[in-house]
CSV table of C-alpha atoms and ligand atoms in Angstrom, one decimal:
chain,number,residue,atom,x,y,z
K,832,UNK,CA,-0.2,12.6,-17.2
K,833,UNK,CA,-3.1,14.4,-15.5
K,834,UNK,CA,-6.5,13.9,-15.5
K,835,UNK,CA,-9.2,15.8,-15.8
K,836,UNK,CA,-12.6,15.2,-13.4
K,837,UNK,CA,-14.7,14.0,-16.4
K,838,UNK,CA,-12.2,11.7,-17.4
K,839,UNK,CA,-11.3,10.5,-14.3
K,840,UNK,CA,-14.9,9.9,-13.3
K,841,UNK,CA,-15.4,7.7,-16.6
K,842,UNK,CA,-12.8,5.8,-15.8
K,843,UNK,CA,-13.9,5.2,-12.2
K,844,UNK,CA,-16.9,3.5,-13.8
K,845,UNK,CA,-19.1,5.9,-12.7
K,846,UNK,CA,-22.1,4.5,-14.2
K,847,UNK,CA,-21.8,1.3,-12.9
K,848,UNK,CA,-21.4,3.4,-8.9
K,849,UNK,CA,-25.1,5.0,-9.5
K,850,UNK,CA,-26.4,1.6,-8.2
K,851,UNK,CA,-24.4,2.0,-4.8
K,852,UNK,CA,-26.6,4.4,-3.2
K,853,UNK,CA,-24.2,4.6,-0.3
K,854,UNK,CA,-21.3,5.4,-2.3
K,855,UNK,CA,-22.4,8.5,-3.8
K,856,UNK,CA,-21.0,10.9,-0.7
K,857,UNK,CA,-17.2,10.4,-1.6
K,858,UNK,CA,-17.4,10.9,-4.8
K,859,UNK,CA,-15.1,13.9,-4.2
K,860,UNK,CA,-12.3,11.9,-3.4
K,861,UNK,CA,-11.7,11.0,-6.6
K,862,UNK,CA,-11.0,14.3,-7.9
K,863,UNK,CA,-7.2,13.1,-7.1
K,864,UNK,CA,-5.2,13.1,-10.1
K,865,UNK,CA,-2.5,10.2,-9.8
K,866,UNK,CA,-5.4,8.0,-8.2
K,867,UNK,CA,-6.5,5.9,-11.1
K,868,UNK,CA,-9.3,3.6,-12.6
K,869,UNK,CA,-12.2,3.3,-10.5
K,870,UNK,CA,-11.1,2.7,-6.9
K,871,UNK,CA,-13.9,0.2,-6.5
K,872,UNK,CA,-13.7,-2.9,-5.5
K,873,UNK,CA,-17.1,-3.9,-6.0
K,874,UNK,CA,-17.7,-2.7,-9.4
K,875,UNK,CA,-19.0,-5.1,-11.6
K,876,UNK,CA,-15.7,-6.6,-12.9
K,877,UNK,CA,-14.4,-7.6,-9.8
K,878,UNK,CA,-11.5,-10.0,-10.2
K,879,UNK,CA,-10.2,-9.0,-13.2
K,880,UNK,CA,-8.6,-5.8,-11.1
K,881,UNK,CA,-4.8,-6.5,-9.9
K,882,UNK,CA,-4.6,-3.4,-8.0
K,883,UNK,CA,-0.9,-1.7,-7.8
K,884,UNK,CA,1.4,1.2,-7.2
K,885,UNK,CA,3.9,3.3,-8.5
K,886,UNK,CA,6.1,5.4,-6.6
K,887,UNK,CA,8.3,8.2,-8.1
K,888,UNK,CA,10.7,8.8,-5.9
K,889,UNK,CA,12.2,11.5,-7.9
K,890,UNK,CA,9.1,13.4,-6.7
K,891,UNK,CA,9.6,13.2,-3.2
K,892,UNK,CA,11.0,16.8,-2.3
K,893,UNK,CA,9.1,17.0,0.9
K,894,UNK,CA,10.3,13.8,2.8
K,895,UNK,CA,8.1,10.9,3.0
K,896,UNK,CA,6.9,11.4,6.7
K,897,UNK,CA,3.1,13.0,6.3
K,898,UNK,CA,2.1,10.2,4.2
K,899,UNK,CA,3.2,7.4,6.9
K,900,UNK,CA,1.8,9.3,9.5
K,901,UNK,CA,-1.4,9.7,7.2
K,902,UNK,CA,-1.4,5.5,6.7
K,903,UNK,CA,-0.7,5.1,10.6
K,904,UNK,CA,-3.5,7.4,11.6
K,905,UNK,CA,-6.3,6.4,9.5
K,906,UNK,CA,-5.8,2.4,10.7
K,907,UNK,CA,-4.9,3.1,14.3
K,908,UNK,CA,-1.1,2.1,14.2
K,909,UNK,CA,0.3,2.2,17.2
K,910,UNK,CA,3.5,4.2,17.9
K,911,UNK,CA,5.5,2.5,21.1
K,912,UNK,CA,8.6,4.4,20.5
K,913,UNK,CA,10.7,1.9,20.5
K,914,UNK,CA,12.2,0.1,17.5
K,915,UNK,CA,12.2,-3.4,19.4
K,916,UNK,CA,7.7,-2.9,19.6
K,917,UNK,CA,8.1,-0.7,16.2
K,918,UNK,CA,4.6,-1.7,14.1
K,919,UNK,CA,4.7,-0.2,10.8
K,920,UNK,CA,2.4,-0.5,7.4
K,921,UNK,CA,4.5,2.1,5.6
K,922,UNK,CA,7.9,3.6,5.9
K,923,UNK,CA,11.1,5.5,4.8
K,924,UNK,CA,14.0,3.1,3.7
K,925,UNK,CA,17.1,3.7,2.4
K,926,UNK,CA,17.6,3.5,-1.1
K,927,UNK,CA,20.3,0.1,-0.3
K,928,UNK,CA,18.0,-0.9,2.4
K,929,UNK,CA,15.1,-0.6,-0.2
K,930,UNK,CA,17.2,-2.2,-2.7
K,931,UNK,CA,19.5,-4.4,-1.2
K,932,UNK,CA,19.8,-6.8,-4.5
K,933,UNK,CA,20.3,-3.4,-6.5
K,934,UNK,CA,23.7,-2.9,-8.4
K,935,UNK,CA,25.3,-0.2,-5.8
K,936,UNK,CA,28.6,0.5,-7.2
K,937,UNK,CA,29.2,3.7,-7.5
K,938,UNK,CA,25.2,5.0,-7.3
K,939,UNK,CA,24.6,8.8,-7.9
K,940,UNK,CA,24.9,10.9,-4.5
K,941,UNK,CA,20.9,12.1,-5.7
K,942,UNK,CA,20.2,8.1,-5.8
K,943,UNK,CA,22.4,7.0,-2.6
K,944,UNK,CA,20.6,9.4,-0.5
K,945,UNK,CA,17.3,9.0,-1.7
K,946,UNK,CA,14.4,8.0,0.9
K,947,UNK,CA,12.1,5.5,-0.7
K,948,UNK,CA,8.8,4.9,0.7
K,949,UNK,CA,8.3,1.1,1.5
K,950,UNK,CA,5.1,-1.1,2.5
K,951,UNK,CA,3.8,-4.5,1.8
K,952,UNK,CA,4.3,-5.2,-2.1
K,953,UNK,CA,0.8,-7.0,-2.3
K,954,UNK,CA,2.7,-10.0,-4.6
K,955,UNK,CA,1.1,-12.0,-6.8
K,956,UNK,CA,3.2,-15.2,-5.6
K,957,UNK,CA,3.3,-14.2,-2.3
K,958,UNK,CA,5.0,-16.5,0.4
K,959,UNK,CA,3.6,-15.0,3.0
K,960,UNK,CA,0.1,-16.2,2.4
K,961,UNK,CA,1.7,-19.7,1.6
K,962,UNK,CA,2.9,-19.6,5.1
K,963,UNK,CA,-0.2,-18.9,7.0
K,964,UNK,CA,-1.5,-22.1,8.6
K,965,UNK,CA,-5.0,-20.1,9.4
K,966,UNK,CA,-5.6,-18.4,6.3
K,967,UNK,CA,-5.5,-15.4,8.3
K,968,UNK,CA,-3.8,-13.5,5.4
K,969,UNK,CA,-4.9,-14.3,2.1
K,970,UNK,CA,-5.1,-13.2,-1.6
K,971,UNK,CA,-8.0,-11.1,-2.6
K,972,UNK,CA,-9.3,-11.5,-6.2
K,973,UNK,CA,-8.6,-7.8,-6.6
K,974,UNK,CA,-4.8,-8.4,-6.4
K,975,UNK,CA,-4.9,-7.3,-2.3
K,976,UNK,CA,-3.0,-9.6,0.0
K,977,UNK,CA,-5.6,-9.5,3.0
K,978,UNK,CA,-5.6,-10.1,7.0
K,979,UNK,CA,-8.1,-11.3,8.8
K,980,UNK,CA,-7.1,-10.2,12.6
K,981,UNK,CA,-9.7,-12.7,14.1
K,982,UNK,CA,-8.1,-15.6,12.3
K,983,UNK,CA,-4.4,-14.8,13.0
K,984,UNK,CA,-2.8,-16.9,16.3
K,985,UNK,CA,0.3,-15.2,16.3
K,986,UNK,CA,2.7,-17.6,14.8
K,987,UNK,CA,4.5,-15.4,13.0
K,988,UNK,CA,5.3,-17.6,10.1
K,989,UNK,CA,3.9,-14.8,7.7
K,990,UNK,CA,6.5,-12.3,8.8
K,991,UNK,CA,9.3,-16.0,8.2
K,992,UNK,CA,8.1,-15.6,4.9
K,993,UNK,CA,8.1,-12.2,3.7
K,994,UNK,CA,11.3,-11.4,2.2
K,995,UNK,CA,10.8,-7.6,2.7
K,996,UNK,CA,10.2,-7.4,6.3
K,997,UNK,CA,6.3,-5.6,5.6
K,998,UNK,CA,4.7,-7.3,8.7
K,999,UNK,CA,4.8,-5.9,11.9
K,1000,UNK,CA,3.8,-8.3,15.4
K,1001,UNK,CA,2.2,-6.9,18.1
K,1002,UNK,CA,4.0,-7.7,21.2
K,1003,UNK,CA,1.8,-5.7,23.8
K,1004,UNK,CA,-1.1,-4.2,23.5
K,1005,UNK,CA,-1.3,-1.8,20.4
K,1006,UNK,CA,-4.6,0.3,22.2
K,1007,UNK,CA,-2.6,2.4,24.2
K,1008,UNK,CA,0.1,3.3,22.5
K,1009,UNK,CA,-2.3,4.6,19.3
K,1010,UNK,CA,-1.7,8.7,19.0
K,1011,UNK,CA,-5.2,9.6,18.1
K,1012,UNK,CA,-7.4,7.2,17.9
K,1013,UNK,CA,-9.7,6.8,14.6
K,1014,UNK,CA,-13.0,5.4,14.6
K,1015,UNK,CA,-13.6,3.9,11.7
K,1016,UNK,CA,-10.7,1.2,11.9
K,1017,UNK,CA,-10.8,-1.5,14.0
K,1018,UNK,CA,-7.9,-1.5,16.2
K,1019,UNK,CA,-5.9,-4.6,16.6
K,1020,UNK,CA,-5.1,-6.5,19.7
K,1021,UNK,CA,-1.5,-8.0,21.2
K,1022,UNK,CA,-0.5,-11.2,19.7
K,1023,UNK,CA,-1.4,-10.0,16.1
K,1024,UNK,CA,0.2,-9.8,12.8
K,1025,UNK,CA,-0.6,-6.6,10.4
K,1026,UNK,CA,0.5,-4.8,7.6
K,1027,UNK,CA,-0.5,-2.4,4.5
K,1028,UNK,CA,-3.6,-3.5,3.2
K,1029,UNK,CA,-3.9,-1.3,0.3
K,1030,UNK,CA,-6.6,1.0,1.9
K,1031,UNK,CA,-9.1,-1.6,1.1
K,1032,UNK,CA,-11.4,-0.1,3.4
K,1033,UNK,CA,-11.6,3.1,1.5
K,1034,UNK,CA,-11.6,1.4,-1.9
K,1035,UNK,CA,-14.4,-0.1,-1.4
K,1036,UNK,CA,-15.8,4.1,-0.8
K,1037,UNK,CA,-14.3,5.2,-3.7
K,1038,UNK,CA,-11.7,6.8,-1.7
K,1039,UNK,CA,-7.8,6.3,-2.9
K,1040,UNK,CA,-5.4,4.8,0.0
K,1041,UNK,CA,-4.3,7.6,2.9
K,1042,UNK,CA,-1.1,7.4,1.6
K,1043,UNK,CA,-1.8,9.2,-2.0
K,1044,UNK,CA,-4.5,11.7,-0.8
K,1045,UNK,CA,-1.6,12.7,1.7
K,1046,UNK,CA,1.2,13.2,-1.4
K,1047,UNK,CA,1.5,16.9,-1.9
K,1048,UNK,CA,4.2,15.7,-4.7
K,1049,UNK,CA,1.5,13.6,-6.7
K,1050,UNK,CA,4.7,11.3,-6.7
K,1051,UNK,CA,2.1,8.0,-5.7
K,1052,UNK,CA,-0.1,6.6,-8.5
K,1053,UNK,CA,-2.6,3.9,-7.5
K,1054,UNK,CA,-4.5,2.3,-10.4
K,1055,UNK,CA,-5.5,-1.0,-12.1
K,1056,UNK,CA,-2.4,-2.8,-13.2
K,1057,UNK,CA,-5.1,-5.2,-15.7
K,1058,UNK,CA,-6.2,-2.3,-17.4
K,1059,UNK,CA,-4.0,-1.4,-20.1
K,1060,UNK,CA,-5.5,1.9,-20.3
K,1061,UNK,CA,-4.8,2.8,-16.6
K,1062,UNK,CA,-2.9,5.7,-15.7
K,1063,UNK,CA,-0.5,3.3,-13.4
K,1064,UNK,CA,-0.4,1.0,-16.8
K,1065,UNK,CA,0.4,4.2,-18.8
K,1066,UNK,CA,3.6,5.2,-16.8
K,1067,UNK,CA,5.1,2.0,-16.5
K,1068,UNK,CA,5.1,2.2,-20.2
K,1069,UNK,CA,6.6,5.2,-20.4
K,1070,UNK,CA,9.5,5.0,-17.3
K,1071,UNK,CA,11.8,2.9,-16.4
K,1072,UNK,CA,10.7,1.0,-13.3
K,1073,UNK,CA,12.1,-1.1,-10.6
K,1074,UNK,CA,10.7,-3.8,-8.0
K,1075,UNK,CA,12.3,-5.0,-4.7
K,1076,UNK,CA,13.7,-8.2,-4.8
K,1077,UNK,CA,12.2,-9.5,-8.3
K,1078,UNK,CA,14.7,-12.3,-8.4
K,1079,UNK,CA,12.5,-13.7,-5.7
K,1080,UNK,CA,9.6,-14.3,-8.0
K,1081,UNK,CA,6.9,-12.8,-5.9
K,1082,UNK,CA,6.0,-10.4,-8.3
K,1083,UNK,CA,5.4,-7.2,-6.4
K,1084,UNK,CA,2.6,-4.9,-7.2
K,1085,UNK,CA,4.4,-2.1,-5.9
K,1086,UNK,CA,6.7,0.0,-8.6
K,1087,UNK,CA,9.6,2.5,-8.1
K,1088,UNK,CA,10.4,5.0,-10.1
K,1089,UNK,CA,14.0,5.7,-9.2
V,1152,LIG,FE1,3.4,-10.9,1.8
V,1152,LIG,FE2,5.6,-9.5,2.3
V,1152,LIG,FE3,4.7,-9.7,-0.3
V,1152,LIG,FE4,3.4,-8.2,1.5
V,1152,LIG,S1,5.5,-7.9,0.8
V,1152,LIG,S2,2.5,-9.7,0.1
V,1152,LIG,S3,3.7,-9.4,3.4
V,1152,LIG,S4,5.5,-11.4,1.0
Protein backbone atom coordinates (compact mmCIF):
# COMPACT_ATOMS: atom_id res chain seq x y z
CA UNK A 1 0.00 0.00 0.00
CA UNK A 2 2.96 2.36 -0.05
CA UNK A 3 4.01 4.78 -2.26
CA UNK A 4 6.90 5.69 -3.65
CA UNK A 5 7.97 9.73 -4.06
CA UNK A 6 7.60 9.63 -7.85
CA UNK A 7 4.37 8.19 -7.61
CA UNK A 8 3.13 10.06 -5.08
CA UNK A 9 4.27 13.31 -6.66
CA UNK A 10 2.25 12.27 -9.99
CA UNK A 11 -0.53 11.81 -8.26
CA UNK A 12 -0.36 15.09 -6.29
CA UNK A 13 -0.60 16.66 -9.80
CA UNK A 14 2.57 17.94 -9.62
CA UNK A 15 2.54 19.48 -12.98
CA UNK A 16 -0.39 21.29 -12.56
CA UNK A 17 1.59 22.80 -8.79
CA UNK A 18 4.57 24.41 -11.11
CA UNK A 19 2.18 27.35 -11.73
CA UNK A 20 1.85 28.03 -7.86
CA UNK A 21 5.08 29.65 -7.39
CA UNK A 22 4.39 29.87 -3.70
CA UNK A 23 3.77 26.37 -3.21
CA UNK A 24 6.87 24.91 -4.29
CA UNK A 25 8.60 25.15 -0.56
CA UNK A 26 6.46 22.21 1.02
CA UNK A 27 6.79 20.06 -1.43
CA UNK A 28 8.48 17.85 1.15
CA UNK A 29 5.57 17.26 2.92
CA UNK A 30 4.30 15.14 0.67
CA UNK A 31 6.87 12.55 0.88
CA UNK A 32 4.12 10.99 3.50
CA UNK A 33 3.06 7.71 2.48
CA UNK A 34 -0.69 7.26 3.58
CA UNK A 35 -1.29 10.98 2.52
CA UNK A 36 -2.86 10.56 -0.86
CA UNK A 37 -3.84 12.34 -4.24
CA UNK A 38 -2.68 15.74 -4.44
CA UNK A 39 -3.44 17.57 -1.21
CA UNK A 40 -4.42 20.63 -3.23
CA UNK A 41 -7.24 22.32 -3.04
CA UNK A 42 -6.65 24.59 -5.80
CA UNK A 43 -5.58 22.33 -8.41
CA UNK A 44 -7.22 22.69 -11.48
CA UNK A 45 -10.13 20.22 -10.86
CA UNK A 46 -11.38 21.75 -7.92
CA UNK A 47 -14.90 20.49 -7.07
CA UNK A 48 -14.71 17.24 -8.29
CA UNK A 49 -12.40 16.41 -4.95
CA UNK A 50 -14.69 14.85 -1.95
CA UNK A 51 -11.81 14.83 0.43
CA UNK A 52 -11.99 11.86 3.18
CA UNK A 53 -10.28 9.65 5.73
CA UNK A 54 -9.62 6.39 6.80
CA UNK A 55 -8.56 5.32 10.07
CA UNK A 56 -7.16 1.88 10.93
CA UNK A 57 -7.56 1.51 14.22
CA UNK A 58 -5.84 -1.83 14.21
CA UNK A 59 -2.78 0.33 13.77
CA UNK A 60 -2.94 2.39 16.62
CA UNK A 61 -0.26 0.70 19.03
CA UNK A 62 0.96 3.98 20.38
CA UNK A 63 -2.30 5.55 21.74
CA UNK A 64 -3.97 8.25 19.91
CA UNK A 65 -2.71 11.24 22.07
CA UNK A 66 0.40 12.86 19.89
CA UNK A 67 -1.86 13.26 16.98
CA UNK A 68 -4.69 15.25 19.03
CA UNK A 69 -2.16 17.18 20.64
CA UNK A 70 -0.55 17.67 17.10
CA UNK A 71 -4.31 18.92 15.60
CA UNK A 72 -4.79 21.11 18.93
CA UNK A 73 -1.46 22.79 18.50
CA UNK A 74 -1.21 23.63 15.00
CA UNK A 75 -4.97 25.64 15.27
CA UNK A 76 -4.51 27.05 18.73
CA UNK A 77 -7.06 24.91 20.68
CA UNK A 78 -7.40 25.83 23.81
CA UNK A 79 -6.98 23.40 26.79
CA UNK A 80 -9.14 24.81 30.05
CA UNK A 81 -8.92 21.62 31.88
CA UNK A 82 -12.04 21.16 32.60
CA UNK A 83 -14.50 18.97 30.75
CA UNK A 84 -17.50 21.42 31.38
CA UNK A 85 -15.07 24.38 28.86
CA UNK A 86 -13.49 21.08 27.06
CA UNK A 87 -13.03 22.44 23.16
CA UNK A 88 -11.86 19.63 21.01
CA UNK A 89 -11.34 19.08 17.01
CA UNK A 90 -10.09 15.59 17.53
CA UNK A 91 -10.22 12.90 20.21
CA UNK A 92 -10.00 9.42 21.72
CA UNK A 93 -13.47 7.66 22.12
CA UNK A 94 -14.37 4.50 23.08
CA UNK A 95 -14.98 1.99 20.69
CA UNK A 96 -19.16 1.98 22.19
CA UNK A 97 -18.90 5.57 22.55
CA UNK A 98 -17.50 5.70 18.93
CA UNK A 99 -20.03 3.34 17.84
CA UNK A 100 -22.85 3.63 19.90
CA UNK A 101 -25.39 2.12 17.02
CA UNK A 102 -22.76 -0.77 16.57
CA UNK A 103 -23.91 -4.40 17.35
CA UNK A 104 -21.96 -4.82 20.97
CA UNK A 105 -22.92 -8.18 21.98
CA UNK A 106 -20.32 -9.95 22.95
CA UNK A 107 -17.35 -7.65 20.97
CA UNK A 108 -13.74 -9.04 21.08
CA UNK A 109 -11.81 -7.87 24.34
CA UNK A 110 -9.06 -6.33 21.31
CA UNK A 111 -12.36 -4.47 19.89
CA UNK A 112 -14.09 -3.48 23.39
CA UNK A 113 -10.97 -1.82 24.42
CA UNK A 114 -9.93 -0.25 21.44
CA UNK A 115 -9.43 3.78 21.42
CA UNK A 116 -10.73 5.17 18.20
CA UNK A 117 -9.74 8.46 17.11
CA UNK A 118 -12.94 10.76 16.53
CA UNK A 119 -13.40 14.30 14.78
CA UNK A 120 -15.86 16.02 12.63
CA UNK A 121 -17.02 13.37 9.82
CA UNK A 122 -17.04 16.28 7.14
CA UNK A 123 -20.78 14.71 5.77
CA UNK A 124 -21.97 14.99 2.62
CA UNK A 125 -25.68 15.57 4.07
CA UNK A 126 -24.64 17.30 6.84
CA UNK A 127 -27.24 18.78 9.38
CA UNK A 128 -25.13 20.83 10.90
CA UNK A 129 -24.70 23.23 8.01
CA UNK A 130 -28.60 22.94 7.50
CA UNK A 131 -28.82 24.31 10.96
CA UNK A 132 -26.71 27.36 10.71
CA UNK A 133 -28.88 30.48 10.32
CA UNK A 134 -25.57 32.63 9.26
CA UNK A 135 -23.99 30.35 7.00
CA UNK A 136 -21.20 30.48 9.30
CA UNK A 137 -20.42 26.80 8.57
CA UNK A 138 -20.84 25.66 5.26
CA UNK A 139 -19.98 22.95 2.62
CA UNK A 140 -16.94 23.48 0.53
CA UNK A 141 -16.95 22.10 -3.09
CA UNK A 142 -13.96 20.06 -2.03
CA UNK A 143 -16.14 17.86 0.26
CA UNK A 144 -14.87 20.16 3.63
CA UNK A 145 -17.57 21.29 5.94
CA UNK A 146 -16.18 24.92 6.67
CA UNK A 147 -16.50 27.68 9.56
CA UNK A 148 -16.36 31.02 9.07
CA UNK A 149 -15.53 32.33 12.84
CA UNK A 150 -16.54 35.99 11.84
CA UNK A 151 -19.94 34.83 10.71
CA UNK A 152 -20.88 32.54 13.68
CA UNK A 153 -23.14 34.40 16.61
CA UNK A 154 -23.07 31.73 18.94
CA UNK A 155 -26.36 30.07 18.60
CA UNK A 156 -25.25 26.81 18.90
CA UNK A 157 -27.78 25.29 16.65
CA UNK A 158 -24.87 23.57 14.66
CA UNK A 159 -23.67 21.66 17.71
CA UNK A 160 -28.25 20.86 18.02
CA UNK A 161 -27.57 19.24 14.88
CA UNK A 162 -24.63 17.27 14.84
CA UNK A 163 -25.34 13.89 15.78
CA UNK A 164 -21.71 13.08 16.81
CA UNK A 165 -21.05 15.71 19.21
CA UNK A 166 -17.77 17.18 16.76
CA UNK A 167 -18.40 20.94 17.78
CA UNK A 168 -16.95 22.42 20.59
CA UNK A 169 -18.51 26.22 22.00
CA UNK A 170 -16.26 28.52 23.40
CA UNK A 171 -17.65 29.68 26.66
CA UNK A 172 -14.69 32.03 27.78
CA UNK A 173 -12.13 33.25 26.24
CA UNK A 174 -10.04 30.40 24.31
CA UNK A 175 -6.59 33.03 24.17
CA UNK A 176 -5.50 32.21 27.46
CA UNK A 177 -6.00 28.98 28.03
CA UNK A 178 -3.96 28.03 24.40
CA UNK A 179 -0.57 25.96 25.55
CA UNK A 180 1.72 27.30 22.99
CA UNK A 181 0.47 29.52 20.95
CA UNK A 182 0.93 29.10 16.96
CA UNK A 183 1.19 31.83 14.60
CA UNK A 184 -0.14 30.86 11.64
CA UNK A 185 -3.78 30.08 12.91
CA UNK A 186 -6.04 32.55 13.82
CA UNK A 187 -7.13 32.01 17.24
CA UNK A 188 -10.81 32.11 17.95
CA UNK A 189 -12.63 34.26 20.33
CA UNK A 190 -15.49 33.40 23.35
CA UNK A 191 -18.90 32.97 21.93
CA UNK A 192 -17.66 30.85 18.99
CA UNK A 193 -18.35 27.49 17.58
CA UNK A 194 -15.34 25.28 15.97
CA UNK A 195 -14.37 22.07 14.97
CA UNK A 196 -11.97 19.82 12.56
CA UNK A 197 -11.69 21.49 9.43
CA UNK A 198 -9.71 18.94 7.61
CA UNK A 199 -6.41 20.89 7.78
CA UNK A 200 -7.64 23.08 5.05
CA UNK A 201 -5.17 25.52 5.70
CA UNK A 202 -2.34 23.23 4.98
CA UNK A 203 -4.13 21.65 1.93
CA UNK A 204 -4.12 24.38 0.24
CA UNK A 205 0.27 24.20 0.92
CA UNK A 206 0.35 20.87 -0.10
CA UNK A 207 0.82 19.83 3.41
CA UNK A 208 -1.48 16.60 4.67
CA UNK A 209 -3.65 17.47 7.97
CA UNK A 210 -1.43 17.59 11.53
CA UNK A 211 -3.10 14.69 12.41
CA UNK A 212 -1.45 12.19 9.71
CA UNK A 213 2.11 13.82 9.54
CA UNK A 214 1.89 13.14 13.52
CA UNK A 215 0.85 9.08 12.90
CA UNK A 216 4.02 7.15 13.66
CA UNK A 217 1.58 4.03 12.85
CA UNK A 218 0.80 5.29 9.27
CA UNK A 219 -2.71 4.04 10.61
CA UNK A 220 -4.41 7.62 8.94
CA UNK A 221 -4.93 7.82 5.20
CA UNK A 222 -6.11 11.12 3.74
CA UNK A 223 -6.97 11.10 0.06
CA UNK A 224 -9.59 11.91 -2.69
CA UNK A 225 -12.62 9.80 -2.13
CA UNK A 226 -13.73 10.82 -6.14
CA UNK A 227 -10.77 9.42 -7.47
CA UNK A 228 -11.08 5.81 -7.95
CA UNK A 229 -7.53 5.48 -8.20
CA UNK A 230 -6.79 7.08 -4.76
CA UNK A 231 -4.94 5.34 -2.20
CA UNK A 232 -7.99 6.14 0.39
CA UNK A 233 -10.34 4.71 -2.64
CA UNK A 234 -7.95 1.72 -2.94
CA UNK A 235 -8.31 0.47 0.72
CA UNK A 236 -11.86 0.84 1.09
CA UNK A 237 -11.86 -1.61 -1.62
CA UNK A 238 -9.89 -3.85 -0.11
CA UNK A 239 -11.14 -3.66 3.84
CA UNK A 240 -13.91 -3.80 5.48
CA UNK A 241 -15.01 -0.37 6.71
CA UNK A 242 -17.26 1.20 9.11
CA UNK A 243 -18.88 4.82 9.52
CA UNK A 244 -20.53 6.36 12.76
CA UNK A 245 -23.98 6.51 12.70
CA UNK A 246 -24.69 5.71 8.81
CA UNK A 247 -28.39 5.03 9.56
CA UNK A 248 -28.47 8.84 9.97
CA UNK A 249 -27.89 9.46 6.29
CA UNK A 250 -25.19 12.05 6.67
CA UNK A 251 -22.77 10.16 4.84
CA UNK A 252 -19.59 10.64 6.72
CA UNK A 253 -16.29 11.12 5.02
CA UNK A 254 -14.50 9.71 7.69
CA UNK A 255 -13.76 5.68 7.59
CA UNK A 256 -12.78 3.15 10.34
CA UNK A 257 -11.07 0.38 9.89
CA UNK A 258 -11.96 -1.68 12.94
FE1 LIG B 1 -21.48 18.65 10.82
FE2 LIG B 1 -21.21 16.97 12.86
FE3 LIG B 1 -21.15 15.99 10.32
FE4 LIG B 1 -19.10 17.49 11.28
S1 LIG B 1 -19.77 15.47 12.04
S2 LIG B 1 -20.13 17.72 9.27
S3 LIG B 1 -20.15 18.95 12.63
S4 LIG B 1 -22.90 16.97 11.37
Amino acid sequence: MKHDRREFLKKAGFGALAGFGALAGVIPGLALEKTDAAAFSQKPEQGKTRWGMLIDTRACTEGCSRRVAACHHVHNVPDFGDPKNEVKWIWKSSYQEAFPTAPHQFPSRAVAEREVLTLCNHCAESPCTRACPTQATFNRRDGIVAMDYHRCIGCRFCMVACPYGSRSFNWLDPRPAIKEYYREYPTRERGVVEKCNFCSERLVKGLPPACVEACPENAITFGDLNDPGSLIRRMLSDNETMQRKPELGTLPSVFYII
